[in-house]
């Protein structure tokens, strides 16, 4: 790729582990300038180590709009925003905990909206790129994950609205992974479900695979938009 690509400044939320960390590592190895967020000092050190120090890392809660705005303003020019921060709790709807429902909506939807709203002026100025991390749950609803799926349906709907309204001003992509081998599933505290879900996710996709899909979107030729990518494990069920 040419030097113009390597000079792109890329913002990544939720980069402390899993898909976010794999993406920060891959993109920094390609020469992109990475500004990443995470939730604590341990995650910050992990990002810096994984990226060989070639990243700016901010401890940040995407639910805090003022903090997000300050972060975006401190970065300045932005070429790509990768909205990766997210979480999921799995439970039957009738047994769900309201605070967990609210947290999923606040992080997965409101947190993404905070980042988009704060970064959109800079992105439109640079004809930039928004990459939202959805899920196969962006299109399908599964037992024990209805509220999580609703947040990921929202991610896809927001991506589509941006793509339709800002065509020619920004590019918009949604990455929709199936089960991926990350710490994601360990937020769930339903021990009965975890007995099945932990090995199921452990046998899923490598986060590096999703990072490669994100890189493919970042490096897609000018004049094109990779609007959606769905990546599933090679098995009969997702």
Tab-separated table of C-alpha atoms in Angstrom:
chain	number	residue	atom	x	y	z
A	1	UNK	CA	0.000	0.000	0.000
A	2	UNK	CA	1.074	3.570	-0.617
A	3	UNK	CA	2.414	5.993	1.947
A	4	UNK	CA	-0.871	7.919	2.080
A	5	UNK	CA	-2.563	4.844	3.518
A	6	UNK	CA	0.182	4.343	6.078
A	7	UNK	CA	-0.287	7.908	7.325
A	8	UNK	CA	-3.959	7.418	8.176
A	9	UNK	CA	-4.931	8.197	11.748
A	10	UNK	CA	-7.246	5.517	13.108
A	11	UNK	CA	-9.319	5.667	16.290
A	12	UNK	CA	-10.252	2.348	17.932
A	13	UNK	CA	-12.477	1.982	20.986
A	14	UNK	CA	-12.385	-1.023	23.285
A	15	UNK	CA	-8.854	-1.963	22.262
A	16	UNK	CA	-7.786	-3.558	25.529
A	17	UNK	CA	-8.484	-7.137	24.502
A	18	UNK	CA	-10.032	-9.411	21.895
A	19	UNK	CA	-10.942	-7.979	18.514
A	20	UNK	CA	-9.926	-4.438	19.470
A	21	UNK	CA	-6.464	-5.467	20.604
A	22	UNK	CA	-5.910	-7.674	17.552
A	23	UNK	CA	-6.989	-4.802	15.304
A	24	UNK	CA	-4.753	-2.242	17.008
A	25	UNK	CA	-1.838	-4.646	16.700
A	26	UNK	CA	-2.410	-5.392	13.019
A	27	UNK	CA	-3.026	-1.804	11.954
A	28	UNK	CA	-0.050	-0.448	13.890
A	29	UNK	CA	2.140	-3.125	12.278
A	30	UNK	CA	1.036	-1.761	8.885
A	31	UNK	CA	2.226	1.716	9.775
A	32	UNK	CA	-1.070	3.361	10.627
A	33	UNK	CA	-1.169	5.861	13.475
A	34	UNK	CA	-3.386	4.356	16.184
A	35	UNK	CA	-5.290	6.206	18.897
A	36	UNK	CA	-6.976	3.629	21.099
A	37	UNK	CA	-9.208	3.561	24.163
A	38	UNK	CA	-9.448	1.050	26.975
A	39	UNK	CA	-10.887	0.861	30.489
A	40	UNK	CA	-7.898	0.519	32.862
A	41	UNK	CA	-4.122	0.701	33.289
A	42	UNK	CA	-3.591	-3.019	32.704
A	43	UNK	CA	-5.336	-2.800	29.339
A	44	UNK	CA	-3.354	0.297	28.432
A	45	UNK	CA	-0.076	-1.495	29.087
A	46	UNK	CA	-1.293	-4.479	27.075
A	47	UNK	CA	-2.039	-2.282	24.060
A	48	UNK	CA	1.278	-0.478	24.250
A	49	UNK	CA	3.155	-3.776	24.491
A	50	UNK	CA	1.202	-5.414	21.673
A	51	UNK	CA	1.672	-2.381	19.433
A	52	UNK	CA	5.354	-2.039	20.393
A	53	UNK	CA	4.634	1.408	21.773
A	54	UNK	CA	3.316	2.606	18.400
A	55	UNK	CA	-0.072	3.773	19.685
A	56	UNK	CA	-1.590	6.575	21.712
A	57	UNK	CA	-3.784	5.047	24.406
A	58	UNK	CA	-6.472	6.773	26.456
A	59	UNK	CA	-8.285	5.238	29.425
A	60	UNK	CA	-11.875	6.108	28.591
A	61	UNK	CA	-15.481	5.074	29.136
A	62	UNK	CA	-17.360	5.517	25.857
A	63	UNK	CA	-20.540	6.190	27.857
A	64	UNK	CA	-19.057	9.524	28.955
A	65	UNK	CA	-19.736	11.905	26.077
A	66	UNK	CA	-17.633	14.737	27.490
A	67	UNK	CA	-14.635	12.414	27.825
A	68	UNK	CA	-15.178	11.063	24.314
A	69	UNK	CA	-15.392	14.593	22.920
A	70	UNK	CA	-12.173	15.580	24.660
A	71	UNK	CA	-10.417	12.481	23.310
A	72	UNK	CA	-11.549	13.102	19.746
A	73	UNK	CA	-10.589	16.776	19.917
A	74	UNK	CA	-7.154	15.878	21.266
A	75	UNK	CA	-6.523	13.617	18.277
A	76	UNK	CA	-7.506	16.247	15.702
A	77	UNK	CA	-7.581	14.967	12.122
A	78	UNK	CA	-9.272	11.556	11.865
A	79	UNK	CA	-9.327	9.215	8.899
A	80	UNK	CA	-11.010	6.137	10.402
A	81	UNK	CA	-13.176	5.546	13.469
A	82	UNK	CA	-13.552	1.917	14.554
A	83	UNK	CA	-16.388	1.522	17.043
A	84	UNK	CA	-15.439	-1.731	18.722
A	85	UNK	CA	-16.270	-1.174	22.409
A	86	UNK	CA	-19.116	-3.453	23.390
A	87	UNK	CA	-20.286	-6.197	25.707
A	88	UNK	CA	-22.934	-8.847	26.071
A	89	UNK	CA	-24.796	-10.594	28.861
A	90	UNK	CA	-26.612	-13.840	28.083
A	91	UNK	CA	-29.715	-14.871	30.000
A	92	UNK	CA	-33.301	-15.878	29.269
A	93	UNK	CA	-35.319	-12.672	28.934
A	94	UNK	CA	-37.497	-13.559	31.933
A	95	UNK	CA	-34.368	-13.888	34.092
A	96	UNK	CA	-32.534	-10.849	32.773
A	97	UNK	CA	-31.142	-8.204	35.101
A	98	UNK	CA	-32.251	-4.672	34.284
A	99	UNK	CA	-28.843	-3.172	35.095
A	100	UNK	CA	-27.241	-5.526	32.549
A	101	UNK	CA	-29.822	-4.603	29.919
A	102	UNK	CA	-29.104	-0.930	30.532
A	103	UNK	CA	-25.339	-1.465	30.394
A	104	UNK	CA	-25.562	-3.190	27.001
A	105	UNK	CA	-27.648	-0.346	25.581
A	106	UNK	CA	-25.413	2.295	27.151
A	107	UNK	CA	-22.142	0.813	25.854
A	108	UNK	CA	-23.141	-0.880	22.599
A	109	UNK	CA	-25.489	1.826	21.316
A	110	UNK	CA	-25.048	5.062	23.243
A	111	UNK	CA	-21.283	4.637	23.458
A	112	UNK	CA	-21.056	4.150	19.710
A	113	UNK	CA	-23.289	7.167	19.125
A	114	UNK	CA	-21.103	9.284	21.416
A	115	UNK	CA	-18.048	8.445	19.324
A	116	UNK	CA	-19.797	8.991	16.006
A	117	UNK	CA	-21.278	12.317	17.076
A	118	UNK	CA	-17.953	13.579	18.420
A	119	UNK	CA	-15.905	12.421	15.415
A	120	UNK	CA	-18.287	13.145	12.541
A	121	UNK	CA	-17.138	16.735	11.843
A	122	UNK	CA	-13.511	15.594	11.561
A	123	UNK	CA	-14.458	12.527	9.529
A	124	UNK	CA	-16.513	14.477	6.990
A	125	UNK	CA	-13.691	17.005	6.625
A	126	UNK	CA	-11.287	14.194	5.684
A	127	UNK	CA	-13.870	12.088	3.755
A	128	UNK	CA	-13.169	9.505	6.410
A	129	UNK	CA	-14.435	6.062	7.277
A	130	UNK	CA	-16.627	4.715	10.087
A	131	UNK	CA	-16.269	1.000	10.836
A	132	UNK	CA	-18.820	-0.338	13.306
A	133	UNK	CA	-18.396	-3.753	14.896
A	134	UNK	CA	-21.745	-5.483	14.861
A	135	UNK	CA	-22.397	-9.200	15.145
A	136	UNK	CA	-24.221	-12.007	13.417
A	137	UNK	CA	-26.794	-10.936	16.010
A	138	UNK	CA	-27.182	-7.742	13.955
A	139	UNK	CA	-29.424	-9.786	11.660
A	140	UNK	CA	-30.528	-12.743	13.775
A	141	UNK	CA	-32.009	-13.131	17.234
A	142	UNK	CA	-31.027	-16.135	19.330
A	143	UNK	CA	-32.386	-17.540	22.564
A	144	UNK	CA	-30.836	-16.042	25.699
A	145	UNK	CA	-29.421	-13.061	23.805
A	146	UNK	CA	-32.420	-10.976	22.799
A	147	UNK	CA	-31.358	-7.704	24.414
A	148	UNK	CA	-27.794	-8.049	23.150
A	149	UNK	CA	-29.156	-8.771	19.653
A	150	UNK	CA	-31.324	-5.661	19.811
A	151	UNK	CA	-28.248	-3.521	20.470
A	152	UNK	CA	-26.435	-5.092	17.534
A	153	UNK	CA	-29.478	-4.609	15.291
A	154	UNK	CA	-29.186	-0.935	16.258
A	155	UNK	CA	-25.517	-0.905	15.237
A	156	UNK	CA	-26.416	-2.077	11.737
A	157	UNK	CA	-29.337	0.369	11.450
A	158	UNK	CA	-27.137	3.290	12.492
A	159	UNK	CA	-24.474	2.226	9.981
A	160	UNK	CA	-27.079	2.138	7.218
A	161	UNK	CA	-28.438	5.568	8.116
A	162	UNK	CA	-24.934	7.040	7.991
A	163	UNK	CA	-24.220	5.336	4.679
A	164	UNK	CA	-27.436	6.616	3.096
A	165	UNK	CA	-27.290	10.175	4.396
A	166	UNK	CA	-23.549	10.776	4.066
A	167	UNK	CA	-22.744	8.954	0.836
A	168	UNK	CA	-19.837	10.698	-0.858
A	169	UNK	CA	-18.828	12.371	2.414
A	170	UNK	CA	-17.749	9.364	4.490
A	171	UNK	CA	-17.486	5.615	4.006
A	172	UNK	CA	-19.335	3.298	6.381
A	173	UNK	CA	-18.678	-0.399	7.010
A	174	UNK	CA	-20.202	-2.886	9.445
A	175	UNK	CA	-18.251	-5.982	10.469
A	176	UNK	CA	-20.467	-8.797	11.773
A	177	UNK	CA	-18.490	-11.582	13.476
A	178	UNK	CA	-19.876	-14.884	14.629
A	179	UNK	CA	-18.647	-16.468	17.865
A	180	UNK	CA	-15.074	-15.344	18.500
A	181	UNK	CA	-12.548	-16.649	21.001
A	182	UNK	CA	-12.272	-13.630	23.322
A	183	UNK	CA	-13.111	-12.738	26.923
A	184	UNK	CA	-16.494	-11.483	25.680
A	185	UNK	CA	-18.515	-14.422	26.996
A	186	UNK	CA	-17.104	-14.142	30.508
A	187	UNK	CA	-19.249	-11.089	31.305
A	188	UNK	CA	-22.179	-13.502	31.550
A	189	UNK	CA	-22.829	-14.745	35.086
A	190	UNK	CA	-25.423	-17.417	34.285
A	191	UNK	CA	-23.378	-20.483	35.237
A	192	UNK	CA	-25.729	-22.909	33.499
A	193	UNK	CA	-25.321	-21.136	30.163
A	194	UNK	CA	-21.590	-20.665	30.631
A	195	UNK	CA	-21.022	-24.428	30.753
A	196	UNK	CA	-22.057	-24.584	27.094
A	197	UNK	CA	-21.101	-21.104	25.924
A	198	UNK	CA	-17.481	-20.966	27.111
A	199	UNK	CA	-16.307	-23.947	25.010
A	200	UNK	CA	-18.556	-22.818	22.152
A	201	UNK	CA	-16.888	-19.407	21.961
A	202	UNK	CA	-13.436	-20.881	22.587
A	203	UNK	CA	-13.896	-22.966	19.437
A	204	UNK	CA	-14.917	-19.891	17.445
A	205	UNK	CA	-13.021	-17.402	15.315
A	206	UNK	CA	-9.567	-16.067	16.107
A	207	UNK	CA	-9.795	-12.300	16.796
A	208	UNK	CA	-6.997	-11.853	14.248
A	209	UNK	CA	-9.421	-13.014	11.553
A	210	UNK	CA	-11.768	-10.143	12.338
A	211	UNK	CA	-8.817	-7.749	12.428
A	212	UNK	CA	-7.970	-8.830	8.871
A	213	UNK	CA	-11.546	-8.062	7.781
A	214	UNK	CA	-11.252	-4.603	9.321
A	215	UNK	CA	-7.926	-4.048	7.545
A	216	UNK	CA	-9.587	-5.071	4.267
A	217	UNK	CA	-12.185	-2.323	4.786
A	218	UNK	CA	-9.569	0.267	5.741
A	219	UNK	CA	-7.517	-0.496	2.640
A	220	UNK	CA	-10.403	-0.793	0.172
A	221	UNK	CA	-9.799	1.340	-2.926
A	222	UNK	CA	-11.015	4.916	-3.088
A	223	UNK	CA	-14.405	5.106	-4.766
A	224	UNK	CA	-15.577	1.860	-3.168
A	225	UNK	CA	-17.339	1.013	0.074
A	226	UNK	CA	-17.231	-2.385	1.752
A	227	UNK	CA	-20.571	-1.841	3.451
A	228	UNK	CA	-20.884	-5.191	5.260
A	229	UNK	CA	-18.728	-8.197	6.090
A	230	UNK	CA	-20.081	-11.228	7.963
A	231	UNK	CA	-17.504	-13.728	9.206
A	232	UNK	CA	-18.620	-17.019	10.754
A	233	UNK	CA	-16.776	-20.042	12.108
A	234	UNK	CA	-16.772	-22.936	9.634
A	235	UNK	CA	-19.402	-25.053	11.361
A	236	UNK	CA	-23.094	-25.743	11.029
A	237	UNK	CA	-24.146	-23.301	13.723
A	238	UNK	CA	-22.713	-19.885	14.469
